[in-house]
Short mmCIF file of C-alpha atoms in Angstrom, two decimals:
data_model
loop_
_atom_site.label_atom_id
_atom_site.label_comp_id
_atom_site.label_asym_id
_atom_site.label_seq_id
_atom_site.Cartn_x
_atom_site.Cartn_y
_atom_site.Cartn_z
CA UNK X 1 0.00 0.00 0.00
CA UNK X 2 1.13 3.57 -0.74
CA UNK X 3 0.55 4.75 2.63
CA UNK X 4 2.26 2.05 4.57
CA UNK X 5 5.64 2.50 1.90
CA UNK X 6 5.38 6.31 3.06
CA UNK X 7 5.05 5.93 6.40
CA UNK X 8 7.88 3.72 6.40
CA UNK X 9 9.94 6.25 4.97
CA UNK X 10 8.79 9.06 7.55
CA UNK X 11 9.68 6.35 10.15
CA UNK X 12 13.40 6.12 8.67
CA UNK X 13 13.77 9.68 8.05
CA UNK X 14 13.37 10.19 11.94
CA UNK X 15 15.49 7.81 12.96
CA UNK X 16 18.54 7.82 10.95
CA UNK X 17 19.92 11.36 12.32
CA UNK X 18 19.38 9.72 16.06
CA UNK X 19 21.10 6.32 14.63
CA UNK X 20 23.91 7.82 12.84
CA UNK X 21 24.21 9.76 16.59
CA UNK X 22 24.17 6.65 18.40
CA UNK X 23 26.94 4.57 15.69
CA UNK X 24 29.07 7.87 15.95
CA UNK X 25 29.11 7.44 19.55
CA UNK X 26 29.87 4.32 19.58
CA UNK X 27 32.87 4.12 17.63
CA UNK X 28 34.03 7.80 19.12
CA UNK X 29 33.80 5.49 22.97
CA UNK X 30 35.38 2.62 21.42
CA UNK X 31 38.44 4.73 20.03
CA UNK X 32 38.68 7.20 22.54
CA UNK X 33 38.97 5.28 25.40
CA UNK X 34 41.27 2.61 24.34
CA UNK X 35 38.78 -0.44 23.78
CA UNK X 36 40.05 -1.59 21.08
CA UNK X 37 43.13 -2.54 23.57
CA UNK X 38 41.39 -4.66 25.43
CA UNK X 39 41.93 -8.21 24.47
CA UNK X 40 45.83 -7.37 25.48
CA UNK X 41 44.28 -7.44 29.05
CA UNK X 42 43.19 -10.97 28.56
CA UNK X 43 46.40 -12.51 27.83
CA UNK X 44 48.81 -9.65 28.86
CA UNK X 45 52.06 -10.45 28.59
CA UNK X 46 55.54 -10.92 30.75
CA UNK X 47 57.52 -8.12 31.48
CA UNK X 48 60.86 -9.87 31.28
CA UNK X 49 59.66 -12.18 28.19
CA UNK X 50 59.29 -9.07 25.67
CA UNK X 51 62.22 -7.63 23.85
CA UNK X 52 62.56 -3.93 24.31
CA UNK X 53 61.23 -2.30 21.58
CA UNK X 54 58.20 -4.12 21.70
CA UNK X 55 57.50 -2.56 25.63
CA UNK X 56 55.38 0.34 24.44
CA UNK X 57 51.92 0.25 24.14
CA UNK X 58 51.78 -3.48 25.17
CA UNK X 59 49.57 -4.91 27.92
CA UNK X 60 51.70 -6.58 30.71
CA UNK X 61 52.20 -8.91 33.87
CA UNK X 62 54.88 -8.27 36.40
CA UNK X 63 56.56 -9.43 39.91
CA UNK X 64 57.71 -5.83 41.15
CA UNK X 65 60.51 -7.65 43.64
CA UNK X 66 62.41 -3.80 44.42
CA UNK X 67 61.63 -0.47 44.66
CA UNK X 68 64.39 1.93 44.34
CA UNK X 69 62.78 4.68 45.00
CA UNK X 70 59.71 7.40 43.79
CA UNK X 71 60.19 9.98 41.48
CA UNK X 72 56.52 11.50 41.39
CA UNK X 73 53.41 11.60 43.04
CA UNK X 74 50.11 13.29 42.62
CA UNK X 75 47.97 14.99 45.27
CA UNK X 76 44.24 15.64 45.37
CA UNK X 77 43.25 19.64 45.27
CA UNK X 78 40.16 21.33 46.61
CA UNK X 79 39.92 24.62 45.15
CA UNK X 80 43.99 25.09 44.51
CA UNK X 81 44.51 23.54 47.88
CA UNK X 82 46.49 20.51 48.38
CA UNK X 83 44.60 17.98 50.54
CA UNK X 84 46.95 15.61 51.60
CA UNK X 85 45.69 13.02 49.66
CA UNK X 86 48.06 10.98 47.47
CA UNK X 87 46.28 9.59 44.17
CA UNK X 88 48.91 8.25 42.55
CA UNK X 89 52.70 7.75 42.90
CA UNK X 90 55.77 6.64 40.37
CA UNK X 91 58.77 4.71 41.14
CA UNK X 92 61.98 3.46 39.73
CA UNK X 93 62.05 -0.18 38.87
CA UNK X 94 64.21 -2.88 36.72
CA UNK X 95 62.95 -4.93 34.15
CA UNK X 96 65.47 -7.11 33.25
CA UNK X 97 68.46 -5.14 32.30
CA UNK X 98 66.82 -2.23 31.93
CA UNK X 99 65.37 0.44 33.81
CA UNK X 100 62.05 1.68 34.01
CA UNK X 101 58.91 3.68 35.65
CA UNK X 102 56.11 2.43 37.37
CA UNK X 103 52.65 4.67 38.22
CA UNK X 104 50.29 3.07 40.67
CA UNK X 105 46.54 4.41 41.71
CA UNK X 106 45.42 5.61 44.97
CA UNK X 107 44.44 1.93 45.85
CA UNK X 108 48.01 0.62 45.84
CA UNK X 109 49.90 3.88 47.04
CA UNK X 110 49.64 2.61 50.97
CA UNK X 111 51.14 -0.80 50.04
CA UNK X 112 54.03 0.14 47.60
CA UNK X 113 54.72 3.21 50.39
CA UNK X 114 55.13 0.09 52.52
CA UNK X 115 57.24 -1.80 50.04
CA UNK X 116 59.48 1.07 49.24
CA UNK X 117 60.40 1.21 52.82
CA UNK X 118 61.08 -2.48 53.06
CA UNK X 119 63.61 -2.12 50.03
CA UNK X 120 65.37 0.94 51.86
CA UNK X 121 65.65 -1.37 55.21
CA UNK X 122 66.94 -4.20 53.01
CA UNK X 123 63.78 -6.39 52.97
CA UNK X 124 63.65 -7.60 49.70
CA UNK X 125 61.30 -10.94 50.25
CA UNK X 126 57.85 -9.45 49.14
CA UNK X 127 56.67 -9.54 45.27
CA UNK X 128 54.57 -6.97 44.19
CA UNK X 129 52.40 -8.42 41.63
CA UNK X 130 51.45 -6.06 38.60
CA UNK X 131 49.29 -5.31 35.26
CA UNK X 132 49.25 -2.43 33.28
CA UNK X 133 50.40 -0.57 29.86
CA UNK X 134 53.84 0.25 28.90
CA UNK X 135 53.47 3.89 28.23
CA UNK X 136 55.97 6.30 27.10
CA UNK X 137 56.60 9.05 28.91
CA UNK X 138 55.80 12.79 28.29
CA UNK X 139 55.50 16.07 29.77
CA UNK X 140 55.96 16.71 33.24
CA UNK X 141 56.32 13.17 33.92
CA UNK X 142 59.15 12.44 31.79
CA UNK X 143 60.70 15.97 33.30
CA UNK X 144 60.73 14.28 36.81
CA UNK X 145 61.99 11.19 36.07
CA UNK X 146 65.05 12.57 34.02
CA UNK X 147 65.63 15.35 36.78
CA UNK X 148 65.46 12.49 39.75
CA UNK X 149 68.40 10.46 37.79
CA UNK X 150 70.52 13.07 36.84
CA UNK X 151 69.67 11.41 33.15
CA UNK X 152 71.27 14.53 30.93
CA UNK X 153 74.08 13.94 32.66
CA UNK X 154 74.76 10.58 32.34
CA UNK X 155 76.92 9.09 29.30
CA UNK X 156 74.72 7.03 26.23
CA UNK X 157 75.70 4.07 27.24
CA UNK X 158 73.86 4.53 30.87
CA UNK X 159 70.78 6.75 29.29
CA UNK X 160 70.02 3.73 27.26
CA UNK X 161 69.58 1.52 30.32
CA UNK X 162 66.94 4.01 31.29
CA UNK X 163 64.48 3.39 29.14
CA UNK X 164 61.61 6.50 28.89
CA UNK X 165 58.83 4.14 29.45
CA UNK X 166 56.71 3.34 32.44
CA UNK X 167 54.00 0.96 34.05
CA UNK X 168 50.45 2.39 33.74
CA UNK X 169 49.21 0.04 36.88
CA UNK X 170 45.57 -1.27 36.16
CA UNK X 171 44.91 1.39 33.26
CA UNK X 172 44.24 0.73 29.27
CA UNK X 173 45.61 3.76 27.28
CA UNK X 174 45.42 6.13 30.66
CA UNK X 175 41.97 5.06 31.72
CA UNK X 176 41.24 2.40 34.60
CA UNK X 177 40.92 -1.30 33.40
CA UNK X 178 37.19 -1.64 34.40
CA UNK X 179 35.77 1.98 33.03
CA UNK X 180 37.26 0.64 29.69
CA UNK X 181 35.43 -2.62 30.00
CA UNK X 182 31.84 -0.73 31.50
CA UNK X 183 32.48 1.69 28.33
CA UNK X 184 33.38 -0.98 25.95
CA UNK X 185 29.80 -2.29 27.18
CA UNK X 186 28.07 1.29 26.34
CA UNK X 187 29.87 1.40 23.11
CA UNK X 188 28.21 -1.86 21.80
CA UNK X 189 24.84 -0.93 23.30
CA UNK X 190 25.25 2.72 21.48
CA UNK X 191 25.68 0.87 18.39
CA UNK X 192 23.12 -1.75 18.67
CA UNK X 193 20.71 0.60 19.43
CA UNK X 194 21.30 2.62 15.99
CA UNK X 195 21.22 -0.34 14.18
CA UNK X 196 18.34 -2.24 15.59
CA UNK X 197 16.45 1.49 15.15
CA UNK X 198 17.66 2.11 11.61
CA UNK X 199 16.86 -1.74 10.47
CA UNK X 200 13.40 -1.82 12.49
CA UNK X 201 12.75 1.49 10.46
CA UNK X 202 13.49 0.04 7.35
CA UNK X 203 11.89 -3.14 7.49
CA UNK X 204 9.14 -1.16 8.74
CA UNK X 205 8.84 -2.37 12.24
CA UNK X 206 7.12 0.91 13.47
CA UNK X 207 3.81 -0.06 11.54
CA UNK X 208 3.29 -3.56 13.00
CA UNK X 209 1.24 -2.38 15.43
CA UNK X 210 -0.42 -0.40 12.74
CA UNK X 211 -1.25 -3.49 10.54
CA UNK X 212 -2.26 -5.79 13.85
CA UNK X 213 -4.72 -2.64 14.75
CA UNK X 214 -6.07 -2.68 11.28
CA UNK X 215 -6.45 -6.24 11.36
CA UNK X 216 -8.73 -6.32 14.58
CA UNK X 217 -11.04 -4.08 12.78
CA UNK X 218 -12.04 -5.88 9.98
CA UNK X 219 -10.33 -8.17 6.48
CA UNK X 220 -6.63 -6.43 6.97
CA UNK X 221 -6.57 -5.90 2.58
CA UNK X 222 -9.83 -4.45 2.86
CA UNK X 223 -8.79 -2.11 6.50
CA UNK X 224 -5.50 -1.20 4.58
CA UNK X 225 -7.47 0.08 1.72
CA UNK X 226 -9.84 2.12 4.03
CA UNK X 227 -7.23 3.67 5.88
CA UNK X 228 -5.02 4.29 2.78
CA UNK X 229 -7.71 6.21 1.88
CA UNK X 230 -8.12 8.16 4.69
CA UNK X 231 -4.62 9.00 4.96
CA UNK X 232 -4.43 10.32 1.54
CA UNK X 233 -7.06 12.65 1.95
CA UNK X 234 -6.78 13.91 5.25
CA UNK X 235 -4.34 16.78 5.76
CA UNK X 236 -3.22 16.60 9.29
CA UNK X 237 -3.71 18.64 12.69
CA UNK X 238 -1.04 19.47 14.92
CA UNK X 239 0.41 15.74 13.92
CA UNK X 240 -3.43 14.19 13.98
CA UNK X 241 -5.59 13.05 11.22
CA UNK X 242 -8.85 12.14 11.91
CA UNK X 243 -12.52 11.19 10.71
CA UNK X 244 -15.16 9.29 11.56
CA UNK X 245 -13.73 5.96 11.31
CA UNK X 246 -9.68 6.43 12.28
CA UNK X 247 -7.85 8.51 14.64
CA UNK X 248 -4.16 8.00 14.22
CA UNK X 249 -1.23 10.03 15.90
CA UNK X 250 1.97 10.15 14.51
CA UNK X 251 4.76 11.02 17.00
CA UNK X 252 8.26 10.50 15.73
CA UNK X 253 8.66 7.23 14.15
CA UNK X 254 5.89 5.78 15.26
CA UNK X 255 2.40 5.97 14.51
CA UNK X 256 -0.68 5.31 16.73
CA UNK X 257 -4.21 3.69 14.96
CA UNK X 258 -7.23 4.24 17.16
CA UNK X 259 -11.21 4.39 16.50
CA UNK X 260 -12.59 7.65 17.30
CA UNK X 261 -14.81 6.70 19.79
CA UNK X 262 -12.04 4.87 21.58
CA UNK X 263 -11.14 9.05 22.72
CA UNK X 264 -13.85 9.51 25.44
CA UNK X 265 -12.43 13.21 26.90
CA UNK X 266 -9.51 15.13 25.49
CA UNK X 267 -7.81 18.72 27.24
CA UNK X 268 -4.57 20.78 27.11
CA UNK X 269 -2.37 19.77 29.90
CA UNK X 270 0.05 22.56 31.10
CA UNK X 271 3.00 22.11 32.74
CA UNK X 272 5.33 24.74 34.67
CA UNK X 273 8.83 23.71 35.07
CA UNK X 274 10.69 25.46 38.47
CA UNK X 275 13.99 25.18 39.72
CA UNK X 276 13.70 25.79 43.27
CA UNK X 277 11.54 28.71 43.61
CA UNK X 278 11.98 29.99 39.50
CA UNK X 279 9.94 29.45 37.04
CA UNK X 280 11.97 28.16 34.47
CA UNK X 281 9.15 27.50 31.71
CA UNK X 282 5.77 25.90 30.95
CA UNK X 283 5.64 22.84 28.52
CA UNK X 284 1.99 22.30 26.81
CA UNK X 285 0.40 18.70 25.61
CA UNK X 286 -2.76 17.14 24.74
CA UNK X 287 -3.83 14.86 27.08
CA UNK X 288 -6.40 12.09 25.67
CA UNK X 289 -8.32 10.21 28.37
CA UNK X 290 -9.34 7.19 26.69
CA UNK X 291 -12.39 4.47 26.96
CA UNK X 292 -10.27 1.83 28.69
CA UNK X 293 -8.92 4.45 31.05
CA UNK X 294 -5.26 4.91 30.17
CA UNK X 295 -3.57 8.28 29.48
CA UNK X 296 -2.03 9.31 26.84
CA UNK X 297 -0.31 12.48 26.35
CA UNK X 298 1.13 14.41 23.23
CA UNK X 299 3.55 16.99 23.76
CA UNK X 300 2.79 20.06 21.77
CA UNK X 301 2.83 23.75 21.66
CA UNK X 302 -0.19 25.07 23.17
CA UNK X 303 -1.65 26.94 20.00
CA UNK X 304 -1.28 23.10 18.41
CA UNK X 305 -3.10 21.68 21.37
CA UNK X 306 -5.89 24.20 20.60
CA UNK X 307 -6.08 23.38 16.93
CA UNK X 308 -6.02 19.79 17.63
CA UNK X 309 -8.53 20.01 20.41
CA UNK X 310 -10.97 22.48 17.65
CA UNK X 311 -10.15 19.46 15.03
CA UNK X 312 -11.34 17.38 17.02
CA UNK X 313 -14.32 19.03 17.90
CA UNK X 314 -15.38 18.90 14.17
CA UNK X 315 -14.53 15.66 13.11
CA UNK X 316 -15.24 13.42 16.06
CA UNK X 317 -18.34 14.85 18.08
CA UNK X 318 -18.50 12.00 20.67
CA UNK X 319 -15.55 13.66 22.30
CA UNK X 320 -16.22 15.70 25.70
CA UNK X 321 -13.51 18.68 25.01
CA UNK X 322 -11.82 20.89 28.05
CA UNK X 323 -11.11 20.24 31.51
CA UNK X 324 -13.22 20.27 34.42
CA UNK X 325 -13.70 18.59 37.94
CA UNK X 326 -17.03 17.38 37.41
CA UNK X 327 -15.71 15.92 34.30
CA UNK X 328 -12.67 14.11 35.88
CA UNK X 329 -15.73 12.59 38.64
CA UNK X 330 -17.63 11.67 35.83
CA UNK X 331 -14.77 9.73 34.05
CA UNK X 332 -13.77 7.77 37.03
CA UNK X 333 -16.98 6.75 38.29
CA UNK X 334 -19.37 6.57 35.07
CA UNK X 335 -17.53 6.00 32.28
CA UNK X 336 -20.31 4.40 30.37
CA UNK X 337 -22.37 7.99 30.10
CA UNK X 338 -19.14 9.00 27.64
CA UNK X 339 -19.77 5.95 25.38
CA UNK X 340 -23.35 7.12 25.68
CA UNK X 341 -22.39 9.99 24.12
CA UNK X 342 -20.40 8.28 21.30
CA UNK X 343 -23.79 6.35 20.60
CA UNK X 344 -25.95 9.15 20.35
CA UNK X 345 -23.34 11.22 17.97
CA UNK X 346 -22.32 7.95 16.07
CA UNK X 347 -25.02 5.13 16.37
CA UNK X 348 -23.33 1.43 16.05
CA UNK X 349 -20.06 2.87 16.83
CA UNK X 350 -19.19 1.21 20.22
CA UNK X 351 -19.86 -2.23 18.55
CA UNK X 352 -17.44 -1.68 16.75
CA UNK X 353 -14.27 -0.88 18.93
#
C-alpha cells in the first residue's frame, strides 16, 4: 500500500539522524577510550619475556621484587589547595636489564609506600604483583623522572639503560581497566541501538502495530485500503488526522491507529517547570483520556493543542472537550455515560471498537 511504503519512509527519516548519533558514539567510545586494547588485558604479557622495543603500548604482567625509589606523586586539590591526599605515585624499577617507571593508583599507594620502605631497610622478600600498559613518557612526567636520575648527565651508554617508558598500573591507554570494560559495554549498546532502530525502520517495524490494529477491525486488505484512503485525503492537525472511522497520531517514528470513539475526553495539559523557587518554563500537551482508562499524552505547543482540540471538535463529536472537575468525577466513576455519548453522535459505533 502507498501509505504504509510512506510511512515507512517518515519512520526512517526520523530515525537515521538519532542512529547515525548513536553509531558515531559508539565508535568515538570505542576509540577514545582505548577499547580496542582490550583483548591485550586478557592474555597480557611478561615483562621480562618481551624484547625492548616491543615494551610500548603493550599490555603486561609483572613481579615488582624492588623499589628503588619514587620519582613523582600526585595529590588531590580542593579549590587550589592541596589535601593531603596521594592519588597516585611513580617509582623506579628494573625490568630485566633495563630500567624503568612504574605509576600506581590511589588503591596501591599505601602498600608500595610500605614496600618502598622495606627495600630501603633491606627487605627484599615481598613480590609486588602487577598489570598495566607500557606507556611512554611525556611532559611533566618524563621531566621528573630525568631530573630524579641526573639522566642529561649521564653518558649514552647509561641513558640507554633508562628506558623512557613506564607501568600504567591497572589502566588501558590512561583510563582504569574496568571503566574501559563498563564503556566498551556502552559502546556496543550505542551501536546496537542505531542499528536495531535504523533496520526496524526500514523493514518497517514501526507499523506492525499499525497493521495488527487494522487487522482487529475488519479483512486487513480491505482495513488497509480504508485507511489508505483516509490517509491520503486527510491533511493533518497538529500531527493528527482524523474522521469518523480512524484517529491515528503520529509522534516521531511511530504511529498510533485508534477508532474515534475509543477518545472519550480530550484537554490541554500545562505544565510549569521550576527550579527551586523559579519558574523556568511551561511545557503544553494534549492529554487524551481514553475508553479503557489509560492516558495518553502528546507533547505540543499550546496553539497546536488548541487546533487539535478544535479538530477534534469537528470531526469526532462524541468527544467531551476541556477540563473540568465534574468531568474528571464523571470519568472515574461513570464512564459508560461518555460511550453514551459516542452512541448518540455515532449510532453502532461502540460495537465496533
Amino acid at each position: 500500500m502507498e501509505t504504509m511504503r510512506e510511512l515507512r519512509s517518515k519512520s526512517l527519516r526520523k530515525v537515521l539522524p538519532i542512529s547515525i548519533l548513536l553509531i558515531v558514539g559508539s565508535v568515538a567510545i570505542f576509540f577514545f577510550y582505548g577499547c580496542y586494547k582490550l583483548p591485550q588485558v586478557l592474555a597480557p604479557k611478561t615483562l621480562t619475556d618481551l624484547p625492548v622495543e616491543e615494551l610500548e603500548n603493550t599490555f603486561v604482567q609483572a613481579d615488582i621484587d624492588y623499589l628503588y625509589d619514587y620519582y613523582m606523586y600526585s595529590e588531590q586539590t580542593r579549590n587550589n589547595v592541596s589535601t593531603g591526599t596521594i592519588t597516585s605515585m611513580e617509582y623506579l624499577i628494573d625490568c630485566g636489564d633495563y630500567y624503568m617507571g612504574l605509576r600506581v593508583p590511589q588503591s596501591l599507594v599505601k602498600d608500595t609506600r610500605a614496600m618502598l620502605k622495606r627495600c630501603q631497610q633491606g627487605d627484599i622478600s615481598s613480590v609486588f604483583k602487577v598489570r598495566g600498559m607500557v606507556m611512554p613518557m611525556e611532559g611533566t612526567r618524563l621531566r621528573y623522572y630525568k631530573e630524579a636520575l641526573n639522566y642529561d648527565e649521564m653518558p649514552a651508554s647509561q641513558q640507554e639503560k633508562f628506558l623512557l617508558l613506564y607501568i600504567d598500573v591497572d589502566q588501558v591507554g590512561g583510563h582504569n581497566v574496568n571503566v574501559v570494560w563498563a564503556l566498551l559495554a556502552v559502546s556496543v549498546a550505542l551501536l546496537a541501538w542505531g542499528i536495531v532502530r535504523l533496520v526496524k525502520a526500514s523493514g518497517g517495524g514501526y507499523q506492525k502495530a499499525l497493521r495488527r490494529k487494522l487487522a482487529s477491525m475488519g479483512d486487513p486488505t480491505q482495513m488497509e485500503e480504508r485507511f489508505d484512503q483516509f490517509y491520503q485525503s486527510r491533511e493533518p492537525v497538529s500531527g493528527l488526522r482524523m474522521d469518523d472511522e480512524f484517529f491515528l497520531v503520529e509522534t516521531g517514528a511511530k504511529q498510533e491507529l485508534m477508532r474515534p470513539w475509543e477518545v472519550a475526553w480530550a484537554y490541554q495539559c500545562t505544565t510549569n517547570h521550576y527550579r527551586g523557587v523559579i519558574k523556568t518554563g511551561t511545557s503544553y500537551a494534549l492529554r487524551l483520556r481514553l475508553m479503557n482508562g489509560k492516558q495518553r499524552d502528546i507533547s505540543m505547543g499550546q496553539s497546536e493543542v488548541q487546533a487539535a482540540l478544535q479538530a477534534m471538535g469537528q470531526a469526532m463529536p462524541g468527544v467531551v472537550l476541556g477540563y473540568s472537575k465534574e468531568v474528571e468525577a464523571s470519568y472515574r466513576q461513570n464512564r459508560d455515560a461518555f460511550r453514551q455519548r459516542w452512541e448518540a453522535a455515532h449510532p453502532g459505533c461502540t460495537a465496533r471498537s
